[in-house]
Every structure is written in C-alpha cells, then in structure tokens.
Amino acid sequence: MAIKDKLAELKASLPAGVRLVAVSKTYPAEVVREAYDAGQRLFGENRPQEMDAKRQQLPADIEWHMIGHLQTNKVKLIAPYVSMIHSVDSAKLLGVINEQALKNNRVIDVLFEVHVAREESKHGWNEGELIAYLRGGEYRQMQGVRFRGLMGVATFTDDGSVVRDEFMRLNGLFSRLRHDFFGRDFDTLSMGMSGDYLQAIACGGNMVRIGSLIFGARNYV
Ligand SMILES: *Cc1c(COP(=O)(O)O)cnc(C)c1O
C-alpha cells in the first residue's frame, strides 16, 4: 500500500481530538515528502542531526517533534525551530531547553517523559521523582518552556493487560499533575506507537507516535 493510503487508513481509525505524530526517524526525506504531500504536517524524529538534515530538505510548514532521548549539548541544534520535545527526562535537560529557548526568543512546548515500562533501558522520570521535582517549584521560573503534558512508552509485550496498566498509570499521573500543578494548558498525553496505539487511545492518550505502520519496517544501520 502507498504511504498516502496507509496514512488515510490510519487517520480514519483515530478519534477526533487525537493527534498523529508521523515518526519519520530512519526514513529518507523523499519518503517523508510522500506523507507531507498526503497532508501530514507533524513529524517526529529521535536524533537532532537527522531532524535538522531532513528539515533542510523539506517544506518549512512542518511541525517537528523530538521524541528520542536528547543530550543537553544537542539542544541548541533544534531549539531554533522544534515545536515540541516529548522526551524531557531530567531537570538538567529541562533547564537547558529553557535556556536555549530564551536565547532564540521562543517558548518550546515540552512533555515530561515518564518511565512506566518494565524494561530498564527506557528513559524517563519515575512518578515519585517527577512529583518531588515539581514540588520544588523551580519549573515555575522557566519562561522559555510551556508544560504541555506527559509522554510514555509501554513495555514491548503481547500481554495487553501489562500495556493497559502502564497506559492507565500514565493517564492517572497526567490528571493528577494537571490538577495539582499545571491546569488547562497541560493537555497532551503522548502515548501509543504502531503496535499499541489503539490501547493507548482507549486509555486516554490524545497524541500517538506512529512510524512503521505508515512507512514500513525500519532498517537500522
Ligand atoms: C520509534 C518510536 C516510535 C514509533 O515506533 P513505531 O513502532 O515504528 O510506530 C514512537 N515513539 C518513540 C519514542 C520512538 O522512538
């Protein structure tokens, strides 16, 4: 199936109010262009250099989202244009994003990445750490970032109940933080990938990050 047909089919399966991040990491700019030509404007990448290279080859009205672990020394590469950073996994990184946003006279939308999966390797805050950090109040001084919500990755497993529990935990934390700290602007719950996006949506996710279902299997080099 052509990319535009896959995209159309996928979009038809998303309820109103759920935004689609087309995850274009590893796919070349020509392929991303096909999705752009089919009307997609929101793309996700996990490496700053790769995002930057594609941005230079593609139209300027694309909204670029950083979804992968970000090193502090790479923030300056994307700070001039990135729309949202989903992968804020430390206070230090948040501080650098704020600093770089201010340098560029911008406000960057951010999500806290929360670790809910069983795999050790997945990045993110645990719930207690994040709440303790927010209680410290330091985040309130940051004028260069807008706190929009949470991002999470579920365990890679066929066991639907594990995945559901993890998504429900993310949703519970999301509601709590919105209520206790942030209010209405905190409106984005980024969860769900090609294999589990329907479950994520059923658990309240309103932003899904989908790559292989649109673009086909990735070749990692
Ligand atoms: C690669 C990636 C995705 C997309 O994965 P697919 O299974 O190809 O849909 C989503 N989120 C993150 C954080 C990723 O790194």
PDB file of C-alpha atoms and ligand atoms in Angstrom:
ATOM      1  CA  MET A   1       0.000   0.000   0.000  1.00  0.00           C
ATOM      2  CA  ALA A   2       1.229   3.516  -0.778  1.00  0.00           C
ATOM      3  CA  ILE A   3       2.118   5.811   2.107  1.00  0.00           C
ATOM      4  CA  LYS A   4      -0.814   8.081   1.354  1.00  0.00           C
ATOM      5  CA  ASP A   5      -3.260   5.178   1.586  1.00  0.00           C
ATOM      6  CA  LYS A   6      -1.750   3.917   4.828  1.00  0.00           C
ATOM      7  CA  LEU A   7      -1.943   7.387   6.251  1.00  0.00           C
ATOM      8  CA  ALA A   8      -5.571   7.781   5.182  1.00  0.00           C
ATOM      9  CA  GLU A   9      -6.500   4.445   6.718  1.00  0.00           C
ATOM     10  CA  LEU A  10      -4.696   5.260   9.942  1.00  0.00           C
ATOM     11  CA  LYS A  11      -6.245   8.711  10.215  1.00  0.00           C
ATOM     12  CA  ALA A  12      -9.689   7.228   9.708  1.00  0.00           C
ATOM     13  CA  SER A  13      -9.046   5.000  12.744  1.00  0.00           C
ATOM     14  CA  LEU A  14      -8.166   7.903  15.050  1.00  0.00           C
ATOM     15  CA  PRO A  15     -10.978   9.510  17.035  1.00  0.00           C
ATOM     16  CA  ALA A  16     -11.407  13.286  16.793  1.00  0.00           C
ATOM     17  CA  GLY A  17      -9.005  15.044  19.138  1.00  0.00           C
ATOM     18  CA  VAL A  18      -6.190  12.518  18.768  1.00  0.00           C
ATOM     19  CA  ARG A  19      -3.155  13.986  17.011  1.00  0.00           C
ATOM     20  CA  LEU A  20      -0.847  11.878  14.887  1.00  0.00           C
ATOM     21  CA  VAL A  21       2.919  12.291  15.050  1.00  0.00           C
ATOM     22  CA  ALA A  22       4.300  10.529  11.959  1.00  0.00           C
ATOM     23  CA  VAL A  23       7.590   9.100  13.209  1.00  0.00           C
ATOM     24  CA  SER A  24       9.997   9.566  10.330  1.00  0.00           C
ATOM     25  CA  LYS A  25      13.267   8.534  12.026  1.00  0.00           C
ATOM     26  CA  THR A  26      15.490   6.440   9.716  1.00  0.00           C
ATOM     27  CA  TYR A  27      13.317   7.115   6.645  1.00  0.00           C
ATOM     28  CA  PRO A  28      14.819   9.374   3.999  1.00  0.00           C
ATOM     29  CA  ALA A  29      13.438  12.808   3.187  1.00  0.00           C
ATOM     30  CA  GLU A  30      11.848  11.612  -0.106  1.00  0.00           C
ATOM     31  CA  VAL A  31       9.737   9.166   1.854  1.00  0.00           C
ATOM     32  CA  VAL A  32       8.760  11.782   4.413  1.00  0.00           C
ATOM     33  CA  ARG A  33       7.811  14.004   1.483  1.00  0.00           C
ATOM     34  CA  GLU A  34       5.189  11.471   0.379  1.00  0.00           C
ATOM     35  CA  ALA A  35       3.481  11.766   3.742  1.00  0.00           C
ATOM     36  CA  TYR A  36       3.767  15.549   3.539  1.00  0.00           C
ATOM     37  CA  ASP A  37       2.154  15.520   0.102  1.00  0.00           C
ATOM     38  CA  ALA A  38      -0.682  13.455   1.561  1.00  0.00           C
ATOM     39  CA  GLY A  39      -1.320  16.283   4.035  1.00  0.00           C
ATOM     40  CA  GLN A  40       0.679  15.217   7.097  1.00  0.00           C
ATOM     41  CA  ARG A  41       2.407  18.171   8.778  1.00  0.00           C
ATOM     42  CA  LEU A  42       3.514  16.766  12.123  1.00  0.00           C
ATOM     43  CA  PHE A  43       6.636  14.578  12.181  1.00  0.00           C
ATOM     44  CA  GLY A  44       8.694  13.023  14.958  1.00  0.00           C
ATOM     45  CA  GLU A  45      12.414  12.315  14.993  1.00  0.00           C
ATOM     46  CA  ASN A  46      14.713  10.925  17.665  1.00  0.00           C
ATOM     47  CA  ARG A  47      18.080  12.382  16.646  1.00  0.00           C
ATOM     48  CA  PRO A  48      18.823  16.097  16.423  1.00  0.00           C
ATOM     49  CA  GLN A  49      21.212  15.855  13.468  1.00  0.00           C
ATOM     50  CA  GLU A  50      18.805  13.719  11.480  1.00  0.00           C
ATOM     51  CA  MET A  51      15.913  16.059  12.232  1.00  0.00           C
ATOM     52  CA  ASP A  52      17.993  19.010  11.196  1.00  0.00           C
ATOM     53  CA  ALA A  53      19.087  17.411   7.929  1.00  0.00           C
ATOM     54  CA  LYS A  54      15.516  16.490   6.958  1.00  0.00           C
ATOM     55  CA  ARG A  55      14.193  19.864   7.919  1.00  0.00           C
ATOM     56  CA  GLN A  56      16.559  21.451   5.429  1.00  0.00           C
ATOM     57  CA  GLN A  57      15.249  19.224   2.638  1.00  0.00           C
ATOM     58  CA  LEU A  58      11.558  19.613   3.390  1.00  0.00           C
ATOM     59  CA  PRO A  59       8.923  22.389   3.463  1.00  0.00           C
ATOM     60  CA  ALA A  60       9.040  24.939   6.237  1.00  0.00           C
ATOM     61  CA  ASP A  61       5.491  24.409   7.488  1.00  0.00           C
ATOM     62  CA  ILE A  62       6.322  21.044   9.065  1.00  0.00           C
ATOM     63  CA  GLU A  63       5.933  20.830  12.827  1.00  0.00           C
ATOM     64  CA  TRP A  64       8.955  18.885  14.128  1.00  0.00           C
ATOM     65  CA  HIS A  65       8.681  16.943  17.380  1.00  0.00           C
ATOM     66  CA  MET A  66      11.684  15.474  19.191  1.00  0.00           C
ATOM     67  CA  ILE A  67      10.666  12.121  20.626  1.00  0.00           C
ATOM     68  CA  GLY A  68      14.006  10.489  21.468  1.00  0.00           C
ATOM     69  CA  HIS A  69      16.460  10.825  24.327  1.00  0.00           C
ATOM     70  CA  LEU A  70      18.148  14.198  23.985  1.00  0.00           C
ATOM     71  CA  GLN A  71      21.638  15.067  25.170  1.00  0.00           C
ATOM     72  CA  THR A  72      21.933  18.521  26.664  1.00  0.00           C
ATOM     73  CA  ASN A  73      24.698  19.542  24.260  1.00  0.00           C
ATOM     74  CA  LYS A  74      22.402  18.831  21.275  1.00  0.00           C
ATOM     75  CA  VAL A  75      19.526  21.053  22.370  1.00  0.00           C
ATOM     76  CA  LYS A  76      20.972  24.098  20.655  1.00  0.00           C
ATOM     77  CA  LEU A  77      20.742  22.365  17.273  1.00  0.00           C
ATOM     78  CA  ILE A  78      16.970  22.122  17.396  1.00  0.00           C
ATOM     79  CA  ALA A  79      15.976  24.971  19.726  1.00  0.00           C
ATOM     80  CA  PRO A  80      15.501  27.490  16.876  1.00  0.00           C
ATOM     81  CA  TYR A  81      12.601  25.564  15.344  1.00  0.00           C
ATOM     82  CA  VAL A  82      11.481  22.440  17.244  1.00  0.00           C
ATOM     83  CA  SER A  83       7.752  22.569  18.104  1.00  0.00           C
ATOM     84  CA  MET A  84       7.613  20.079  20.920  1.00  0.00           C
ATOM     85  CA  ILE A  85      10.069  17.973  22.903  1.00  0.00           C
ATOM     86  CA  HIS A  86       8.398  14.789  24.205  1.00  0.00           C
ATOM     87  CA  SER A  87      11.468  13.359  25.855  1.00  0.00           C
ATOM     88  CA  VAL A  88      12.218  15.657  28.787  1.00  0.00           C
ATOM     89  CA  ASP A  89      13.685  13.121  31.184  1.00  0.00           C
ATOM     90  CA  SER A  90      15.700  15.231  33.648  1.00  0.00           C
ATOM     91  CA  ALA A  91      15.759  18.573  35.430  1.00  0.00           C
ATOM     92  CA  LYS A  92      19.083  19.317  33.800  1.00  0.00           C
ATOM     93  CA  LEU A  93      17.720  18.807  30.294  1.00  0.00           C
ATOM     94  CA  LEU A  94      14.691  20.947  31.090  1.00  0.00           C
ATOM     95  CA  GLY A  95      16.964  23.746  32.280  1.00  0.00           C
ATOM     96  CA  VAL A  96      18.974  23.646  29.064  1.00  0.00           C
ATOM     97  CA  ILE A  97      15.835  23.637  26.890  1.00  0.00           C
ATOM     98  CA  ASN A  98      14.568  26.673  28.779  1.00  0.00           C
ATOM     99  CA  GLU A  99      17.885  28.465  28.354  1.00  0.00           C
ATOM    100  CA  GLN A 100      18.130  27.714  24.631  1.00  0.00           C
ATOM    101  CA  ALA A 101      14.508  28.681  24.021  1.00  0.00           C
ATOM    102  CA  LEU A 102      15.093  32.065  25.663  1.00  0.00           C
ATOM    103  CA  LYS A 103      18.228  32.588  23.585  1.00  0.00           C
ATOM    104  CA  ASN A 104      16.101  32.081  20.492  1.00  0.00           C
ATOM    105  CA  ASN A 105      13.231  34.234  21.786  1.00  0.00           C
ATOM    106  CA  ARG A 106      10.988  31.215  21.746  1.00  0.00           C
ATOM    107  CA  VAL A 107       8.720  29.226  24.001  1.00  0.00           C
ATOM    108  CA  ILE A 108       9.129  25.487  23.421  1.00  0.00           C
ATOM    109  CA  ASP A 109       6.341  23.037  24.266  1.00  0.00           C
ATOM    110  CA  VAL A 110       7.575  20.173  26.408  1.00  0.00           C
ATOM    111  CA  LEU A 111       6.311  16.851  27.737  1.00  0.00           C
ATOM    112  CA  PHE A 112       7.787  15.047  30.697  1.00  0.00           C
ATOM    113  CA  GLU A 113       8.789  11.543  29.715  1.00  0.00           C
ATOM    114  CA  VAL A 114       7.664   9.151  32.412  1.00  0.00           C
ATOM    115  CA  HIS A 115       9.112   5.690  32.790  1.00  0.00           C
ATOM    116  CA  VAL A 116       6.344   3.117  33.157  1.00  0.00           C
ATOM    117  CA  ALA A 117       7.693   0.138  31.194  1.00  0.00           C
ATOM    118  CA  ARG A 118       9.318  -2.909  32.713  1.00  0.00           C
ATOM    119  CA  GLU A 119      12.424  -2.550  30.551  1.00  0.00           C
ATOM    120  CA  GLU A 120      15.249  -0.848  32.425  1.00  0.00           C
ATOM    121  CA  SER A 121      16.592   0.796  29.310  1.00  0.00           C
ATOM    122  CA  LYS A 122      13.663   3.147  28.733  1.00  0.00           C
ATOM    123  CA  HIS A 123      14.339   6.699  29.770  1.00  0.00           C
ATOM    124  CA  GLY A 124      12.128   8.891  31.875  1.00  0.00           C
ATOM    125  CA  TRP A 125      11.201  10.052  35.337  1.00  0.00           C
ATOM    126  CA  ASN A 126       9.564   7.761  37.784  1.00  0.00           C
ATOM    127  CA  GLU A 127       6.366   9.146  39.249  1.00  0.00           C
ATOM    128  CA  GLY A 128       7.769   9.950  42.674  1.00  0.00           C
ATOM    129  CA  GLU A 129      10.813  11.735  41.280  1.00  0.00           C
ATOM    130  CA  LEU A 130       8.734  13.883  38.990  1.00  0.00           C
ATOM    131  CA  ILE A 131       6.312  14.912  41.724  1.00  0.00           C
ATOM    132  CA  ALA A 132       9.195  15.724  44.077  1.00  0.00           C
ATOM    133  CA  TYR A 133      10.818  17.828  41.359  1.00  0.00           C
ATOM    134  CA  LEU A 134       7.606  19.746  40.717  1.00  0.00           C
ATOM    135  CA  ARG A 135       7.053  20.365  44.424  1.00  0.00           C
ATOM    136  CA  GLY A 136      10.462  22.045  44.440  1.00  0.00           C
ATOM    137  CA  GLY A 137       8.850  24.743  42.284  1.00  0.00           C
ATOM    138  CA  GLU A 138      11.922  25.538  40.175  1.00  0.00           C
ATOM    139  CA  TYR A 139       9.949  24.871  36.984  1.00  0.00           C
ATOM    140  CA  ARG A 140       7.781  27.929  37.666  1.00  0.00           C
ATOM    141  CA  GLN A 141      10.621  30.311  36.822  1.00  0.00           C
ATOM    142  CA  MET A 142      11.025  28.883  33.336  1.00  0.00           C
ATOM    143  CA  GLN A 143       9.685  31.325  30.798  1.00  0.00           C
ATOM    144  CA  GLY A 144      11.126  29.524  27.769  1.00  0.00           C
ATOM    145  CA  VAL A 145       9.052  26.356  28.069  1.00  0.00           C
ATOM    146  CA  ARG A 146       5.359  25.596  28.136  1.00  0.00           C
ATOM    147  CA  PHE A 147       4.460  22.445  30.046  1.00  0.00           C
ATOM    148  CA  ARG A 148       2.010  20.566  27.882  1.00  0.00           C
ATOM    149  CA  GLY A 149       1.812  17.045  29.317  1.00  0.00           C
ATOM    150  CA  LEU A 150       3.391  13.615  29.532  1.00  0.00           C
ATOM    151  CA  MET A 151       4.924  11.081  27.192  1.00  0.00           C
ATOM    152  CA  GLY A 152       5.437   7.408  27.857  1.00  0.00           C
ATOM    153  CA  VAL A 153       6.430   4.174  26.171  1.00  0.00           C
ATOM    154  CA  ALA A 154       4.782   0.929  27.293  1.00  0.00           C
ATOM    155  CA  THR A 155       6.541  -2.399  27.693  1.00  0.00           C
ATOM    156  CA  PHE A 156       7.035  -4.235  24.417  1.00  0.00           C
ATOM    157  CA  THR A 157       4.874  -7.293  25.091  1.00  0.00           C
ATOM    158  CA  ASP A 158       1.898  -9.227  23.747  1.00  0.00           C
ATOM    159  CA  ASP A 159       0.349  -9.105  27.191  1.00  0.00           C
ATOM    160  CA  GLY A 160      -2.368  -6.498  26.697  1.00  0.00           C
ATOM    161  CA  SER A 161      -3.065  -6.187  30.416  1.00  0.00           C
ATOM    162  CA  VAL A 162       0.506  -5.064  31.145  1.00  0.00           C
ATOM    163  CA  VAL A 163       0.328  -2.426  28.425  1.00  0.00           C
ATOM    164  CA  ARG A 164      -3.083  -1.269  29.607  1.00  0.00           C
ATOM    165  CA  ASP A 165      -1.911  -0.937  33.222  1.00  0.00           C
ATOM    166  CA  GLU A 166       1.036   1.174  32.126  1.00  0.00           C
ATOM    167  CA  PHE A 167      -1.086   3.478  29.991  1.00  0.00           C
ATOM    168  CA  MET A 168      -3.611   3.832  32.806  1.00  0.00           C
ATOM    169  CA  ARG A 169      -0.825   4.773  35.205  1.00  0.00           C
ATOM    170  CA  LEU A 170       0.347   7.438  32.797  1.00  0.00           C
ATOM    171  CA  ASN A 171      -3.170   8.768  32.463  1.00  0.00           C
ATOM    172  CA  GLY A 172      -3.629   8.837  36.242  1.00  0.00           C
ATOM    173  CA  LEU A 173      -0.419  10.797  36.710  1.00  0.00           C
ATOM    174  CA  PHE A 174      -1.336  13.113  33.852  1.00  0.00           C
ATOM    175  CA  SER A 175      -4.667  14.014  35.506  1.00  0.00           C
ATOM    176  CA  ARG A 176      -3.020  14.468  38.854  1.00  0.00           C
ATOM    177  CA  LEU A 177      -0.306  16.814  37.595  1.00  0.00           C
ATOM    178  CA  ARG A 178      -2.818  18.774  35.569  1.00  0.00           C
ATOM    179  CA  HIS A 179      -4.916  19.222  38.666  1.00  0.00           C
ATOM    180  CA  ASP A 180      -2.143  19.828  41.223  1.00  0.00           C
ATOM    181  CA  PHE A 181       0.413  21.821  39.232  1.00  0.00           C
ATOM    182  CA  PHE A 182      -0.427  22.979  35.739  1.00  0.00           C
ATOM    183  CA  GLY A 183      -4.084  23.433  34.814  1.00  0.00           C
ATOM    184  CA  ARG A 184      -5.641  23.589  31.389  1.00  0.00           C
ATOM    185  CA  ASP A 185      -2.552  24.106  29.219  1.00  0.00           C
ATOM    186  CA  PHE A 186      -1.339  20.709  30.355  1.00  0.00           C
ATOM    187  CA  ASP A 187      -3.423  18.947  27.748  1.00  0.00           C
ATOM    188  CA  THR A 188      -1.264  16.410  25.901  1.00  0.00           C
ATOM    189  CA  LEU A 189      -0.854  12.736  26.711  1.00  0.00           C
ATOM    190  CA  SER A 190       1.584  11.276  24.178  1.00  0.00           C
ATOM    191  CA  MET A 191       1.371   7.506  24.253  1.00  0.00           C
ATOM    192  CA  GLY A 192       0.928   4.709  21.736  1.00  0.00           C
ATOM    193  CA  MET A 193       3.072   3.524  18.828  1.00  0.00           C
ATOM    194  CA  SER A 194       2.335   1.276  15.805  1.00  0.00           C
ATOM    195  CA  GLY A 195       1.741  -1.795  17.943  1.00  0.00           C
ATOM    196  CA  ASP A 196      -0.281  -0.338  20.790  1.00  0.00           C
ATOM    197  CA  TYR A 197      -1.862   2.950  19.732  1.00  0.00           C
ATOM    198  CA  LEU A 198      -5.437   1.718  19.908  1.00  0.00           C
ATOM    199  CA  GLN A 199      -4.908   0.663  23.520  1.00  0.00           C
ATOM    200  CA  ALA A 200      -3.245   3.994  24.262  1.00  0.00           C
ATOM    201  CA  ILE A 201      -6.234   5.872  22.881  1.00  0.00           C
ATOM    202  CA  ALA A 202      -8.638   3.670  24.835  1.00  0.00           C
ATOM    203  CA  CYS A 203      -6.668   4.666  27.957  1.00  0.00           C
ATOM    204  CA  GLY A 204      -6.993   8.386  27.250  1.00  0.00           C
ATOM    205  CA  GLY A 205      -3.972   9.128  25.049  1.00  0.00           C
ATOM    206  CA  ASN A 206      -4.511  12.052  22.690  1.00  0.00           C
ATOM    207  CA  MET A 207      -1.227  12.059  20.775  1.00  0.00           C
ATOM    208  CA  VAL A 208       0.068   8.908  19.087  1.00  0.00           C
ATOM    209  CA  ARG A 209       3.561   8.437  17.657  1.00  0.00           C
ATOM    210  CA  ILE A 210       3.463   6.103  14.692  1.00  0.00           C
ATOM    211  CA  GLY A 211       6.291   5.155  12.348  1.00  0.00           C
ATOM    212  CA  SER A 212       6.396   1.659  10.904  1.00  0.00           C
ATOM    213  CA  LEU A 213       2.653   1.392  10.339  1.00  0.00           C
ATOM    214  CA  ILE A 214       2.914   4.342   7.940  1.00  0.00           C
ATOM    215  CA  PHE A 215       6.379   3.991   6.448  1.00  0.00           C
ATOM    216  CA  GLY A 216       7.067   0.241   6.675  1.00  0.00           C
ATOM    217  CA  ALA A 217       9.699  -1.648   8.656  1.00  0.00           C
ATOM    218  CA  ARG A 218      12.774   0.357   9.596  1.00  0.00           C
ATOM    219  CA  ASN A 219      16.277  -0.582   8.525  1.00  0.00           C
ATOM    220  CA  TYR A 220      18.668   0.314  11.276  1.00  0.00           C
ATOM    221  CA  VAL A 221      22.203   0.690  10.089  1.00  0.00           C
TER     222      VAL A 221
HETATM  223  C1  LIG B   1      10.405   4.887  17.038  1.00  0.00           C
HETATM  224  C2  LIG B   1       9.495   5.441  18.044  1.00  0.00           C
HETATM  225  C3  LIG B   1       8.106   5.449  17.832  1.00  0.00           C
HETATM  226  C4  LIG B   1       7.440   4.840  16.613  1.00  0.00           C
HETATM  227  O1  LIG B   1       7.551   3.455  16.615  1.00  0.00           O
HETATM  228  P1  LIG B   1       6.724   2.530  15.612  1.00  0.00           P
HETATM  229  O2  LIG B   1       6.649   1.235  16.307  1.00  0.00           O
HETATM  230  O3  LIG B   1       7.515   2.481  14.352  1.00  0.00           O
HETATM  231  O4  LIG B   1       5.401   3.149  15.398  1.00  0.00           O
HETATM  232  C5  LIG B   1       7.318   6.043  18.795  1.00  0.00           C
HETATM  233  N1  LIG B   1       7.841   6.595  19.911  1.00  0.00           N
HETATM  234  C6  LIG B   1       9.161   6.599  20.145  1.00  0.00           C
HETATM  235  C7  LIG B   1       9.667   7.230  21.403  1.00  0.00           C
HETATM  236  C8  LIG B   1      10.024   6.023  19.230  1.00  0.00           C
HETATM  237  O5  LIG B   1      11.345   6.039  19.488  1.00  0.00           O
END
